[in-house]
PDB file of C-alpha atoms in Angstrom:
ATOM      1  CA  UNK A  97      87.855 198.791  -9.449  1.00 36.00           C
ATOM      2  CA  UNK A  98      86.954 195.786  -7.280  1.00 39.00           C
ATOM      3  CA  UNK A  99      84.838 197.404  -4.581  1.00 43.00           C
ATOM      4  CA  UNK A 100      81.362 197.225  -6.192  1.00 40.00           C
ATOM      5  CA  UNK A 101      81.739 193.542  -7.065  1.00 38.00           C
ATOM      6  CA  UNK A 102      83.065 192.725  -3.635  1.00 42.00           C
ATOM      7  CA  UNK A 103      80.234 194.587  -1.930  1.00 45.00           C
ATOM      8  CA  UNK A 104      77.822 192.448  -3.914  1.00 40.00           C
ATOM      9  CA  UNK A 105      79.639 189.364  -2.629  1.00 44.00           C
ATOM     10  CA  UNK A 106      79.372 190.607   0.943  1.00 45.00           C
ATOM     11  CA  UNK A 107      75.696 191.446   0.542  1.00 44.00           C
ATOM     12  CA  UNK A 108      74.991 187.995  -0.919  1.00 41.00           C
ATOM     13  CA  UNK A 109      76.282 186.468   2.292  1.00 45.00           C
ATOM     14  CA  UNK A 110      73.702 188.462   4.232  1.00 44.00           C
ATOM     15  CA  UNK A 111      70.731 187.666   2.007  1.00 42.00           C
ATOM     16  CA  UNK A 112      69.326 184.749   3.959  1.00 42.00           C
ATOM     17  CA  UNK A 113      70.206 181.294   5.244  1.00 45.00           C
ATOM     18  CA  UNK A 114      69.490 179.269   2.107  1.00 42.00           C
ATOM     19  CA  UNK A 115      71.035 181.725  -0.336  1.00 46.00           C
ATOM     20  CA  UNK A 116      73.987 182.260   1.976  1.00 52.00           C
ATOM     21  CA  UNK A 117      74.562 178.513   2.285  1.00 52.00           C
ATOM     22  CA  UNK A 118      74.364 178.035  -1.490  1.00 54.00           C
ATOM     23  CA  UNK A 119      76.778 180.872  -2.185  1.00 69.00           C
ATOM     24  CA  UNK A 120      79.098 180.575   0.816  1.00 81.00           C
ATOM     25  CA  UNK A 121      81.796 178.469  -0.882  1.00 86.00           C
ATOM     26  CA  UNK A 122      81.771 180.661  -3.990  1.00 87.00           C
ATOM     27  CA  UNK A 123      81.937 183.832  -1.906  1.00 84.00           C
ATOM     28  CA  UNK A 124      84.817 182.462   0.169  1.00 84.00           C
ATOM     29  CA  UNK A 125      86.758 181.578  -3.005  1.00 88.00           C
ATOM     30  CA  UNK A 126      86.258 185.082  -4.402  1.00 92.00           C
ATOM     31  CA  UNK A 127      87.227 186.808  -1.153  1.00 91.00           C
ATOM     32  CA  UNK A 128      90.347 184.626  -0.863  1.00 90.00           C
ATOM     33  CA  UNK A 129      91.522 186.009  -4.237  1.00 94.00           C
ATOM     34  CA  UNK A 130      91.630 189.587  -2.923  1.00 95.00           C
ATOM     35  CA  UNK A 131      94.835 191.141  -1.625  1.00 95.00           C
ATOM     36  CA  UNK A 132      95.085 190.722   2.187  1.00 95.00           C
ATOM     37  CA  UNK A 133      94.198 194.322   3.104  1.00 96.00           C
ATOM     38  CA  UNK A 134      91.176 194.443   0.789  1.00 96.00           C
ATOM     39  CA  UNK A 135      90.112 191.028   2.074  1.00 96.00           C
ATOM     40  CA  UNK A 136      90.259 192.283   5.666  1.00 97.00           C
ATOM     41  CA  UNK A 137      88.281 195.420   4.810  1.00 96.00           C
ATOM     42  CA  UNK A 138      85.576 193.427   3.039  1.00 94.00           C
ATOM     43  CA  UNK A 139      85.304 190.854   5.835  1.00 95.00           C
ATOM     44  CA  UNK A 140      85.106 193.594   8.490  1.00 98.00           C
ATOM     45  CA  UNK A 141      82.559 195.643   6.516  1.00 97.00           C
ATOM     46  CA  UNK A 142      80.488 192.505   5.968  1.00 96.00           C
ATOM     47  CA  UNK A 143      80.657 191.704   9.679  1.00 97.00           C
ATOM     48  CA  UNK A 144      79.459 195.227  10.486  1.00 98.00           C
ATOM     49  CA  UNK A 145      76.499 194.993   8.130  1.00 98.00           C
ATOM     50  CA  UNK A 146      75.560 191.519   9.337  1.00 97.00           C
ATOM     51  CA  UNK A 147      75.827 192.444  13.016  1.00 98.00           C
ATOM     52  CA  UNK A 148      73.738 195.580  12.597  1.00 98.00           C
ATOM     53  CA  UNK A 149      71.118 193.665  10.619  1.00 97.00           C
ATOM     54  CA  UNK A 150      70.835 190.984  13.313  1.00 97.00           C
ATOM     55  CA  UNK A 151      71.221 193.118  16.431  1.00 98.00           C
ATOM     56  CA  UNK A 152      69.563 196.469  15.655  1.00 97.00           C
ATOM     57  CA  UNK A 153      65.819 196.038  15.270  1.00 95.00           C
ATOM     58  CA  UNK A 154      64.415 197.719  12.196  1.00 96.00           C
ATOM     59  CA  UNK A 155      67.760 198.271  10.480  1.00 98.00           C
ATOM     60  CA  UNK A 156      68.679 196.633   7.180  1.00 98.00           C
ATOM     61  CA  UNK A 157      72.112 197.855   6.030  1.00 98.00           C
ATOM     62  CA  UNK A 158      72.680 197.718   2.287  1.00 98.00           C
ATOM     63  CA  UNK A 159      75.794 199.887   1.911  1.00 98.00           C
ATOM     64  CA  UNK A 160      78.773 200.810   4.091  1.00 98.00           C
ATOM     65  CA  UNK A 161      81.565 203.354   3.620  1.00 98.00           C
ATOM     66  CA  UNK A 162      84.353 202.680   6.120  1.00 98.00           C
ATOM     67  CA  UNK A 163      86.186 205.986   5.424  1.00 98.00           C
ATOM     68  CA  UNK A 164      83.182 208.357   5.178  1.00 98.00           C
ATOM     69  CA  UNK A 165      84.080 210.729   8.035  1.00 99.00           C
ATOM     70  CA  UNK A 166      87.614 209.636   8.971  1.00 98.00           C
ATOM     71  CA  UNK A 167      90.343 207.503   7.471  1.00 98.00           C
ATOM     72  CA  UNK A 168      90.483 203.887   8.503  1.00 98.00           C
ATOM     73  CA  UNK A 169      93.462 202.713  10.537  1.00 98.00           C
ATOM     74  CA  UNK A 170      94.820 199.341   9.471  1.00 97.00           C
ATOM     75  CA  UNK A 171      97.522 197.009  10.628  1.00 98.00           C
ATOM     76  CA  UNK A 172      98.238 193.579   9.177  1.00 97.00           C
ATOM     77  CA  UNK A 173      95.254 191.888  10.866  1.00 97.00           C
ATOM     78  CA  UNK A 174      93.249 194.692  12.478  1.00 98.00           C
ATOM     79  CA  UNK A 175      91.185 197.595  11.284  1.00 98.00           C
ATOM     80  CA  UNK A 176      89.569 200.569  12.989  1.00 99.00           C
ATOM     81  CA  UNK A 177      86.905 202.565  11.193  1.00 99.00           C
ATOM     82  CA  UNK A 178      86.171 205.479  13.545  1.00 99.00           C
ATOM     83  CA  UNK A 179      84.298 207.482  10.917  1.00 99.00           C
ATOM     84  CA  UNK A 180      82.318 204.886   8.996  1.00 99.00           C
ATOM     85  CA  UNK A 181      78.728 205.226   7.814  1.00 99.00           C
ATOM     86  CA  UNK A 182      76.104 202.732   6.682  1.00 99.00           C
ATOM     87  CA  UNK A 183      72.838 203.090   4.796  1.00 99.00           C
ATOM     88  CA  UNK A 184      69.628 201.487   6.028  1.00 98.00           C
ATOM     89  CA  UNK A 185      66.216 202.030   4.442  1.00 98.00           C
ATOM     90  CA  UNK A 186      67.399 205.128   2.589  1.00 98.00           C
ATOM     91  CA  UNK A 187      69.047 206.833   5.578  1.00 98.00           C
ATOM     92  CA  UNK A 188      72.756 207.005   6.394  1.00 99.00           C
ATOM     93  CA  UNK A 189      73.982 206.501   9.972  1.00 99.00           C
ATOM     94  CA  UNK A 190      77.303 207.169  11.634  1.00 99.00           C
ATOM     95  CA  UNK A 191      79.223 204.032  12.625  1.00 99.00           C
ATOM     96  CA  UNK A 192      82.503 203.202  14.283  1.00 99.00           C
ATOM     97  CA  UNK A 193      84.023 199.760  14.546  1.00 99.00           C
ATOM     98  CA  UNK A 194      87.138 197.828  15.496  1.00 99.00           C
ATOM     99  CA  UNK A 195      87.826 194.495  13.837  1.00 99.00           C
ATOM    100  CA  UNK A 196      90.547 191.839  14.288  1.00 98.00           C
ATOM    101  CA  UNK A 197      91.026 189.002  11.816  1.00 98.00           C
ATOM    102  CA  UNK A 198      92.883 185.709  11.591  1.00 97.00           C
ATOM    103  CA  UNK A 199      96.313 185.563   9.932  1.00 97.00           C
ATOM    104  CA  UNK A 200      94.764 184.987   6.492  1.00 95.00           C
ATOM    105  CA  UNK A 201      92.247 187.837   7.026  1.00 95.00           C
ATOM    106  CA  UNK A 202      89.383 185.464   6.178  1.00 93.00           C
ATOM    107  CA  UNK A 203      87.788 185.116   9.617  1.00 94.00           C
ATOM    108  CA  UNK A 204      86.893 187.631  12.301  1.00 97.00           C
ATOM    109  CA  UNK A 205      88.458 187.076  15.740  1.00 98.00           C
ATOM    110  CA  UNK A 206      86.834 190.037  17.484  1.00 98.00           C
ATOM    111  CA  UNK A 207      84.500 192.806  16.455  1.00 98.00           C
ATOM    112  CA  UNK A 208      83.059 195.792  18.339  1.00 99.00           C
ATOM    113  CA  UNK A 209      80.883 198.524  16.906  1.00 99.00           C
ATOM    114  CA  UNK A 210      78.739 201.501  17.792  1.00 99.00           C
ATOM    115  CA  UNK A 211      75.906 202.921  15.705  1.00 99.00           C
ATOM    116  CA  UNK A 212      75.611 206.685  15.837  1.00 99.00           C
ATOM    117  CA  UNK A 213      73.120 209.324  14.761  1.00 99.00           C
ATOM    118  CA  UNK A 214      71.507 209.766  11.367  1.00 99.00           C
ATOM    119  CA  UNK A 215      73.708 211.672   8.910  1.00 99.00           C
ATOM    120  CA  UNK A 216      71.841 214.738   7.598  1.00 98.00           C
ATOM    121  CA  UNK A 217      71.211 214.515   3.853  1.00 98.00           C
ATOM    122  CA  UNK A 218      73.034 217.832   3.385  1.00 98.00           C
ATOM    123  CA  UNK A 219      76.286 216.051   4.381  1.00 98.00           C
ATOM    124  CA  UNK A 220      75.961 213.018   2.093  1.00 98.00           C
ATOM    125  CA  UNK A 221      77.751 214.285  -1.011  1.00 97.00           C
ATOM    126  CA  UNK A 222      80.788 215.461   0.937  1.00 97.00           C
ATOM    127  CA  UNK A 223      81.325 212.015   2.462  1.00 98.00           C
ATOM    128  CA  UNK A 224      80.880 209.557  -0.444  1.00 94.00           C
ATOM    129  CA  UNK A 225      77.318 208.751   0.638  1.00 98.00           C
ATOM    130  CA  UNK A 226      74.840 208.078  -2.161  1.00 96.00           C
ATOM    131  CA  UNK A 227      71.022 208.093  -2.037  1.00 95.00           C
TER     132      UNK A 227
END
């Protein structure tokens, strides 16, 4: 299964300017090897985590499940994740996002998201959310 390794690649790109710059070319090469739909999902999930980290004070996403509360909807170069969730500082939060990519699914053209409420711990196991 590729997902854990790819999530590590996405997280490495969010680690900080110097580490991100050092690893950017290697990360891009690895992402380019993925099938187009997986590539799009990883790029969009990475964009979500990066945007939340930069734009939502006090949040530091370290995990994201795009299909936690609803299936994702994908076309060739677009993805909607109406029932996503992300973990920040040990808590899971509801998330929805819409993402459009370039023809090679390597770059994001547009991205919109909304952070929702905290997910109660009693719901975690039923939605692929880990402590």
